[in-house]
Protein backbone atom coordinates (compact mmCIF):
# COMPACT_ATOMS: atom_id res chain seq x y z
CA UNK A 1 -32.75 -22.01 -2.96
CA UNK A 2 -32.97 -21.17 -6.44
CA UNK A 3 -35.71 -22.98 -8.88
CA UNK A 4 -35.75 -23.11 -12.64
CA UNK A 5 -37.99 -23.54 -15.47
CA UNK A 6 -37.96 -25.31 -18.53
CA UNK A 7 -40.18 -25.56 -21.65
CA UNK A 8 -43.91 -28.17 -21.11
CA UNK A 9 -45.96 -27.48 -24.22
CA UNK A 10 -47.12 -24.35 -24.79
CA UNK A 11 -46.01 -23.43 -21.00
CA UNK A 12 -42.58 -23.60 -18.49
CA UNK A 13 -42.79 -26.34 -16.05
CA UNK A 14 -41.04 -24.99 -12.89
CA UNK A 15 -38.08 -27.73 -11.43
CA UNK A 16 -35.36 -27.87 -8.37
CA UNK A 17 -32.60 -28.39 -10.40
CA UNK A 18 -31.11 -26.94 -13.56
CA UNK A 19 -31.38 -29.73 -16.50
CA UNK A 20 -30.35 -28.98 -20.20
CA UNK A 21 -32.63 -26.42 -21.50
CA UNK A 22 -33.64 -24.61 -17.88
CA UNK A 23 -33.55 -20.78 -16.87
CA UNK A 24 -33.29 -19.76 -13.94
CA UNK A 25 -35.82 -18.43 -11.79
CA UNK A 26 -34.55 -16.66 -8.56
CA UNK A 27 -37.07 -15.31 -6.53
CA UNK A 28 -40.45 -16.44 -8.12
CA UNK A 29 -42.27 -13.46 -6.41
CA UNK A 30 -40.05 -10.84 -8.08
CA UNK A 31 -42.21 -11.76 -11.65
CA UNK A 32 -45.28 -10.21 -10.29
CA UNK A 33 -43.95 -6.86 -11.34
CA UNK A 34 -45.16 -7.92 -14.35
CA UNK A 35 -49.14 -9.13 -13.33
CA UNK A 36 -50.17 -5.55 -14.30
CA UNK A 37 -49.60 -5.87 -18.32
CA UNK A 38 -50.68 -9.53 -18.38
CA UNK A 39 -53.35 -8.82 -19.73
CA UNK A 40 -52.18 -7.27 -22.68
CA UNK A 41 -49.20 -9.69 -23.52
CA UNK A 42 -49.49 -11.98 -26.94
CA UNK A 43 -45.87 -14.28 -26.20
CA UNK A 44 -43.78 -14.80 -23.55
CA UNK A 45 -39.74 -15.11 -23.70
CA UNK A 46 -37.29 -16.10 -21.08
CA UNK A 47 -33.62 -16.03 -21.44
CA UNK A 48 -30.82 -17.23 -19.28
CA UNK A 49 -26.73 -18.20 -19.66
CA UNK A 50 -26.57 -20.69 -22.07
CA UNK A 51 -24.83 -23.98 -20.90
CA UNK A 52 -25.71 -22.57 -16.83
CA UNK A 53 -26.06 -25.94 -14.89
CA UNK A 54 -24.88 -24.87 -11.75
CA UNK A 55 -26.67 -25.59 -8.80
CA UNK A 56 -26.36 -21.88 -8.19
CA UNK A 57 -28.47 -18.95 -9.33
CA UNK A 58 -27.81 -17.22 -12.19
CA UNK A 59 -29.89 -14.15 -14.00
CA UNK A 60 -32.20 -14.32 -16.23
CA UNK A 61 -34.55 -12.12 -18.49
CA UNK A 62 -38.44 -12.29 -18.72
CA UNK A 63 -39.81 -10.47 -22.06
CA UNK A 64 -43.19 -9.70 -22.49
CA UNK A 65 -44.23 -8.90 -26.11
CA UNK A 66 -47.18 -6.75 -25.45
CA UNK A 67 -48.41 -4.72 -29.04
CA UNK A 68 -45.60 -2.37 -30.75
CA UNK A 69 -43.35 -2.89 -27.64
CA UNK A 70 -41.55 -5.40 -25.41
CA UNK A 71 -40.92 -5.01 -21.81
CA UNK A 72 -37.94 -7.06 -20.45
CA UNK A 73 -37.76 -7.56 -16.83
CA UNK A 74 -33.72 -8.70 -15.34
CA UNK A 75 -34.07 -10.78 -12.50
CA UNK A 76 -30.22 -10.94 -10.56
CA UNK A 77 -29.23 -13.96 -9.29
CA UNK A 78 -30.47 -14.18 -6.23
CA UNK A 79 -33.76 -11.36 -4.09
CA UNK A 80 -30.71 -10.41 -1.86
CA UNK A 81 -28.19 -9.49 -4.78
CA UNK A 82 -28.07 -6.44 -7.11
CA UNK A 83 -26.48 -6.23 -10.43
CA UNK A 84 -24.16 -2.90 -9.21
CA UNK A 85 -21.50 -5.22 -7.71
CA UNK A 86 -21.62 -8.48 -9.74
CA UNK A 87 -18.40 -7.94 -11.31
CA UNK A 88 -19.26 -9.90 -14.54
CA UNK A 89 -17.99 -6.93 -16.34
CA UNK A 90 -14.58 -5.80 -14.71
CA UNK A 91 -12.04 -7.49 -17.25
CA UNK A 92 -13.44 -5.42 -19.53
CA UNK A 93 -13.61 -2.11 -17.94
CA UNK A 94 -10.18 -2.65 -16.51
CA UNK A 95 -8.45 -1.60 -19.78
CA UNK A 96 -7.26 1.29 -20.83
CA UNK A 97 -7.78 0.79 -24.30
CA UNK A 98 -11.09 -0.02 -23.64
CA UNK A 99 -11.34 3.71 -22.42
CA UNK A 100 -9.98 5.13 -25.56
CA UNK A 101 -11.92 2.64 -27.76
CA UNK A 102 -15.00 3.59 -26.01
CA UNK A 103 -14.84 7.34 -26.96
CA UNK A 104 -14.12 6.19 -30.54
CA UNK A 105 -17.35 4.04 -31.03
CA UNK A 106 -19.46 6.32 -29.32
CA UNK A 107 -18.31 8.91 -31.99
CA UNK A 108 -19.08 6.00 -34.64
CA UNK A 109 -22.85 5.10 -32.98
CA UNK A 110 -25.49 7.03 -35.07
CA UNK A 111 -29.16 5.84 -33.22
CA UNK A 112 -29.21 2.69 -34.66
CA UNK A 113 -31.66 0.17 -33.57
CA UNK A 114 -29.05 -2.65 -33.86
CA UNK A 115 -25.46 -1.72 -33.86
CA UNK A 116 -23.29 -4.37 -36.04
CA UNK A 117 -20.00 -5.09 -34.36
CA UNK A 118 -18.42 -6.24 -37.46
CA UNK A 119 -19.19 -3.11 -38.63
CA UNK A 120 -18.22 -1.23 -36.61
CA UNK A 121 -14.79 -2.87 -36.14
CA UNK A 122 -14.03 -2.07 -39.45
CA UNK A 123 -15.24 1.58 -39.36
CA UNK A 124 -13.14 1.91 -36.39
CA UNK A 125 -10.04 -0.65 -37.18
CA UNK A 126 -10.31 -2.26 -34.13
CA UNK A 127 -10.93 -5.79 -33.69
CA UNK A 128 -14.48 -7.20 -32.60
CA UNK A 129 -13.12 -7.86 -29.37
CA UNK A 130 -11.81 -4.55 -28.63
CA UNK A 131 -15.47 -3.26 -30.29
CA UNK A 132 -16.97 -5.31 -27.56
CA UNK A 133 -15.28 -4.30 -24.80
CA UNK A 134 -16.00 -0.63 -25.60
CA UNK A 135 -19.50 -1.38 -25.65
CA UNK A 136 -19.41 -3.06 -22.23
CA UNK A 137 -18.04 0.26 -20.89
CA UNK A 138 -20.38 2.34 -23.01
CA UNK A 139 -23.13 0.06 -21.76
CA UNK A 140 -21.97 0.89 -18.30
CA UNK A 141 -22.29 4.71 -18.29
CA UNK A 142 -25.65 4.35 -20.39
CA UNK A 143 -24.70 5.38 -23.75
CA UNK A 144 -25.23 2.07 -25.19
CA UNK A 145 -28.23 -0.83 -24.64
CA UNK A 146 -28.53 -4.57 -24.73
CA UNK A 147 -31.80 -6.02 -26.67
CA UNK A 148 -31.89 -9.76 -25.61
CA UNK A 149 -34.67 -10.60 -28.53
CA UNK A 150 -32.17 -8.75 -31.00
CA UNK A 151 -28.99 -10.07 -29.26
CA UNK A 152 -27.64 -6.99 -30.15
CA UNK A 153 -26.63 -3.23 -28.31
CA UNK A 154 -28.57 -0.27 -29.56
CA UNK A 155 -27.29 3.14 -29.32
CA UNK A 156 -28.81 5.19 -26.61
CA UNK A 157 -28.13 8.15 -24.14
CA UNK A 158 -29.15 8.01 -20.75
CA UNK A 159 -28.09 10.90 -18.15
CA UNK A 160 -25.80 9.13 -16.61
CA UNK A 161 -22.10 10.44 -14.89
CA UNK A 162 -19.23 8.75 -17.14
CA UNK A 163 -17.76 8.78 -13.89
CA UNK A 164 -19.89 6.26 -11.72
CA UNK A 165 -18.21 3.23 -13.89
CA UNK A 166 -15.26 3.79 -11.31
CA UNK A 167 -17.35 4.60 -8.15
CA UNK A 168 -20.12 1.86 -8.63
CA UNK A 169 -17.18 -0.34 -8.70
CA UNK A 170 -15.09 -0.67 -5.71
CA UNK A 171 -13.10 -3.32 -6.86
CA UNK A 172 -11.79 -1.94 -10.12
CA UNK A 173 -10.87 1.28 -8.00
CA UNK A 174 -9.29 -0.91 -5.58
CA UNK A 175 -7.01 -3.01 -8.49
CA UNK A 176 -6.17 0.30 -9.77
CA UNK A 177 -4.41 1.50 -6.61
CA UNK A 178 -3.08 -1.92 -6.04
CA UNK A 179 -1.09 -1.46 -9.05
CA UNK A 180 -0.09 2.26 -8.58
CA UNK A 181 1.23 1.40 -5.26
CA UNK A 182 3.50 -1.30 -6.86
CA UNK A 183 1.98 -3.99 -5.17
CA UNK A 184 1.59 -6.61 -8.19
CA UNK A 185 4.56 -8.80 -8.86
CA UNK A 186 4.56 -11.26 -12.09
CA UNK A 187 6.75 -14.36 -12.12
CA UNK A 188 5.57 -16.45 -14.88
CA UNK A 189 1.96 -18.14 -14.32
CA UNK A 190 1.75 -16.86 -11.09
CA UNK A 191 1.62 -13.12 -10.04
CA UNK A 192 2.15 -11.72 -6.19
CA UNK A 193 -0.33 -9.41 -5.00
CA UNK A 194 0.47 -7.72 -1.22
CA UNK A 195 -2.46 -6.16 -0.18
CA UNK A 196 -3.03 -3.33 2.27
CA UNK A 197 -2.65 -5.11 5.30
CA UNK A 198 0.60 -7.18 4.20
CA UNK A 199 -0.72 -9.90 3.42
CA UNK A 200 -0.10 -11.90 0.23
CA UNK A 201 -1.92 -13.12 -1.93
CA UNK A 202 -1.42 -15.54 -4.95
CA UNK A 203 -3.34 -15.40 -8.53
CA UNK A 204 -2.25 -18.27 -10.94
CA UNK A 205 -3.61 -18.38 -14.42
CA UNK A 206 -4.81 -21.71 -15.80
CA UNK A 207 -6.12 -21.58 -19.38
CA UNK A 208 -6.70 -17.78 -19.03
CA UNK A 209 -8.75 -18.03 -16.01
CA UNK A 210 -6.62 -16.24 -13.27
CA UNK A 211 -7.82 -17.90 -9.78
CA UNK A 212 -6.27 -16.14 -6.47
CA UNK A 213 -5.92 -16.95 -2.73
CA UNK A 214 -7.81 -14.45 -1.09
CA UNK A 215 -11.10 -15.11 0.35
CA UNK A 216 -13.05 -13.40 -2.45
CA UNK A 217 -12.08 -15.87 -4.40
CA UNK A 218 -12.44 -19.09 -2.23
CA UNK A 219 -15.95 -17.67 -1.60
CA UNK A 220 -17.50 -16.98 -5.39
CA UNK A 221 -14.90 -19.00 -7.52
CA UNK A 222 -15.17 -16.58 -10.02
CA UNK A 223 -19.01 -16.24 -10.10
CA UNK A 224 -18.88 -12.73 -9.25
CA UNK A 225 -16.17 -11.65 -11.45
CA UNK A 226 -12.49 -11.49 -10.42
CA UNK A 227 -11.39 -10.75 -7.31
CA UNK A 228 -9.21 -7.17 -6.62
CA UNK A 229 -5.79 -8.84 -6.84
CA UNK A 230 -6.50 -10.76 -9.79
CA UNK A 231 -7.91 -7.94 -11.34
CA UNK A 232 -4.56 -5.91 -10.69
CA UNK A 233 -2.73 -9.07 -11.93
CA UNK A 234 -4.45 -8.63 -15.07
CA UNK A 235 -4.12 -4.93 -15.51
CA UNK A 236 0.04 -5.14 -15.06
CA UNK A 237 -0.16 -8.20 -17.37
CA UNK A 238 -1.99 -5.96 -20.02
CA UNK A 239 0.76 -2.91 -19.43
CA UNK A 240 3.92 -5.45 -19.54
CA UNK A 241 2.37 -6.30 -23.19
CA UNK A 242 1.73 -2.67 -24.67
CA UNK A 243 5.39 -1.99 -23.20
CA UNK A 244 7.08 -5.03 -24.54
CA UNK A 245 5.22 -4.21 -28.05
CA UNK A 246 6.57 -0.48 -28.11
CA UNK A 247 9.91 -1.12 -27.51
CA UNK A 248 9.75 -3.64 -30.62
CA UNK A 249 8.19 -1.02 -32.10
CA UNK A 250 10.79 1.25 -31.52
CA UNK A 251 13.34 -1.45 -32.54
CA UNK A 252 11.35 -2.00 -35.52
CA UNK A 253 11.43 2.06 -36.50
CA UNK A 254 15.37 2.18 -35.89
CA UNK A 255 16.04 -0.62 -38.11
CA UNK A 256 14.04 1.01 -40.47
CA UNK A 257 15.82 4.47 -40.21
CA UNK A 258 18.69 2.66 -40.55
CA UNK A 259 18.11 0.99 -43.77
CA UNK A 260 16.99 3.99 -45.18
CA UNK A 261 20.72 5.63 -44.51
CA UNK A 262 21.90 3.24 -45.86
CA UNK A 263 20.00 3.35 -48.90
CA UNK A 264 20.72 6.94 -49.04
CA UNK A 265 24.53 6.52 -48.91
């Protein structure tokens, strides 16, 4: 199973259980990619989830500050497990609007070392949330980085496809023709999702945290991301909204003509 470590000293003292204060360490043998620059390093860091006492693994990040550099080595959650299908991400990626935001901040993103999200929610009048979840997608397709000792995305360009965001992720391509297909049906709380096969399946939101029926979901409780269905729950969710605020809109506009007329006459 997985083992942790917490602070002893100048040192980590390794445990079997995650108390306050503990990272994560899955797969102690994985660290001796790092044996080879030991010898160089002045500091350690280690950085996990804060608040993560599950008994389950989670990731975790293992900085060595060597001199004029830092090399960061991302440990998944468990040998067996990649980060390609984790699904921590999908809410975010799910969005249109996070498309469309996406192209605007990379526009905005001028090499900086430490990109301000405040900053650039202003420059793009978007809110930080919205700034976020562009960077997640930018992040994705490699235009964007994560520095965990700045706790902060740097701008970047790797040579990746924009297009693998939807092929590395089967289950965002999957919602997506869930919801073309006119699968996903809302009543209140609770949304219907009938998947391929016929079956149905049932996503109820509590607190914001849509849960579901489906085995995914009975398997990972969420600790993989959201399942298909509830991710398809989500995305019609997110269209009723931007409908529902255009036709006030609209409403909004044709009241406005109308005083105007009448103004005029």
């Amino acid at each position: 199973g997985p083992r942790w470590v917490v602070p002893a000293g100048r040192g980590l003292r390794p445990t079997t259980r995650p108390v306050p204060g503990a990272v994560c360490l899955p797969g102690p043998e994985r660290l001796g990619a790092l044996q080879r620059v030991l010898r160089h390093a002045t500091a350690l860091r280690v950085y996990g989830p804060q608040g993560a006492l599950a008994a389950s693994g989670t990731a975790a990040a293992w900085e060595v500050v060597l001199p004029g550099m830092r090399l960061t080595l991302t440990l998944s959650p468990d040998p067996a497990r990649g980060f390609s299908g984790e699904g921590g991400v999908l809410d975010a990626l799910a969005t249109d609007e996070a498309a469309e935001d996406a192209e605007l901040i990379a526009v905005l993103l001028a090499w900086e070392p430490r990109v301000d999200v405040a900053d650039l929610a202003a420059s793009a009048g978007l809110t930080p949330e919205r700034v976020r979840a562009a960077l997640i997608r930018l992040g994705t397709s490699g235009r964007v980085g994560y520095d965990t000792a700045e706790a902060a995305y740097f701008h970047r360009e790797l040579p990746y496809d924009a297009g693998r965001v939807e092929r590395h992720n089967p289950r965002l391509r999957s919602a997506r023709a869930l919801v073309a297909a006119g699968a996903v049906a809302l009543e209140g709380e609770l949304g219907t999702v009938t998947a391929e096969d016929g079956h149905v399946h049932r996503v109820r939101d509590t607190a914001g945290v849509l849960s579901c029926s489906c085995l995914w979901w009975a398997k990972y409780r969420g600790g993989r991301g959201p399942c298909k269905h509830a991710l398809a729950v989500r995305m019609v969710r997110r269209g009723a909204a931007v409908g529902h605020e255009t036709e006030q809109d609209m409403a909004q506009d044709m009241a406005q003509d109308m005083a105007e007329i009448g103004e005029g006459a």
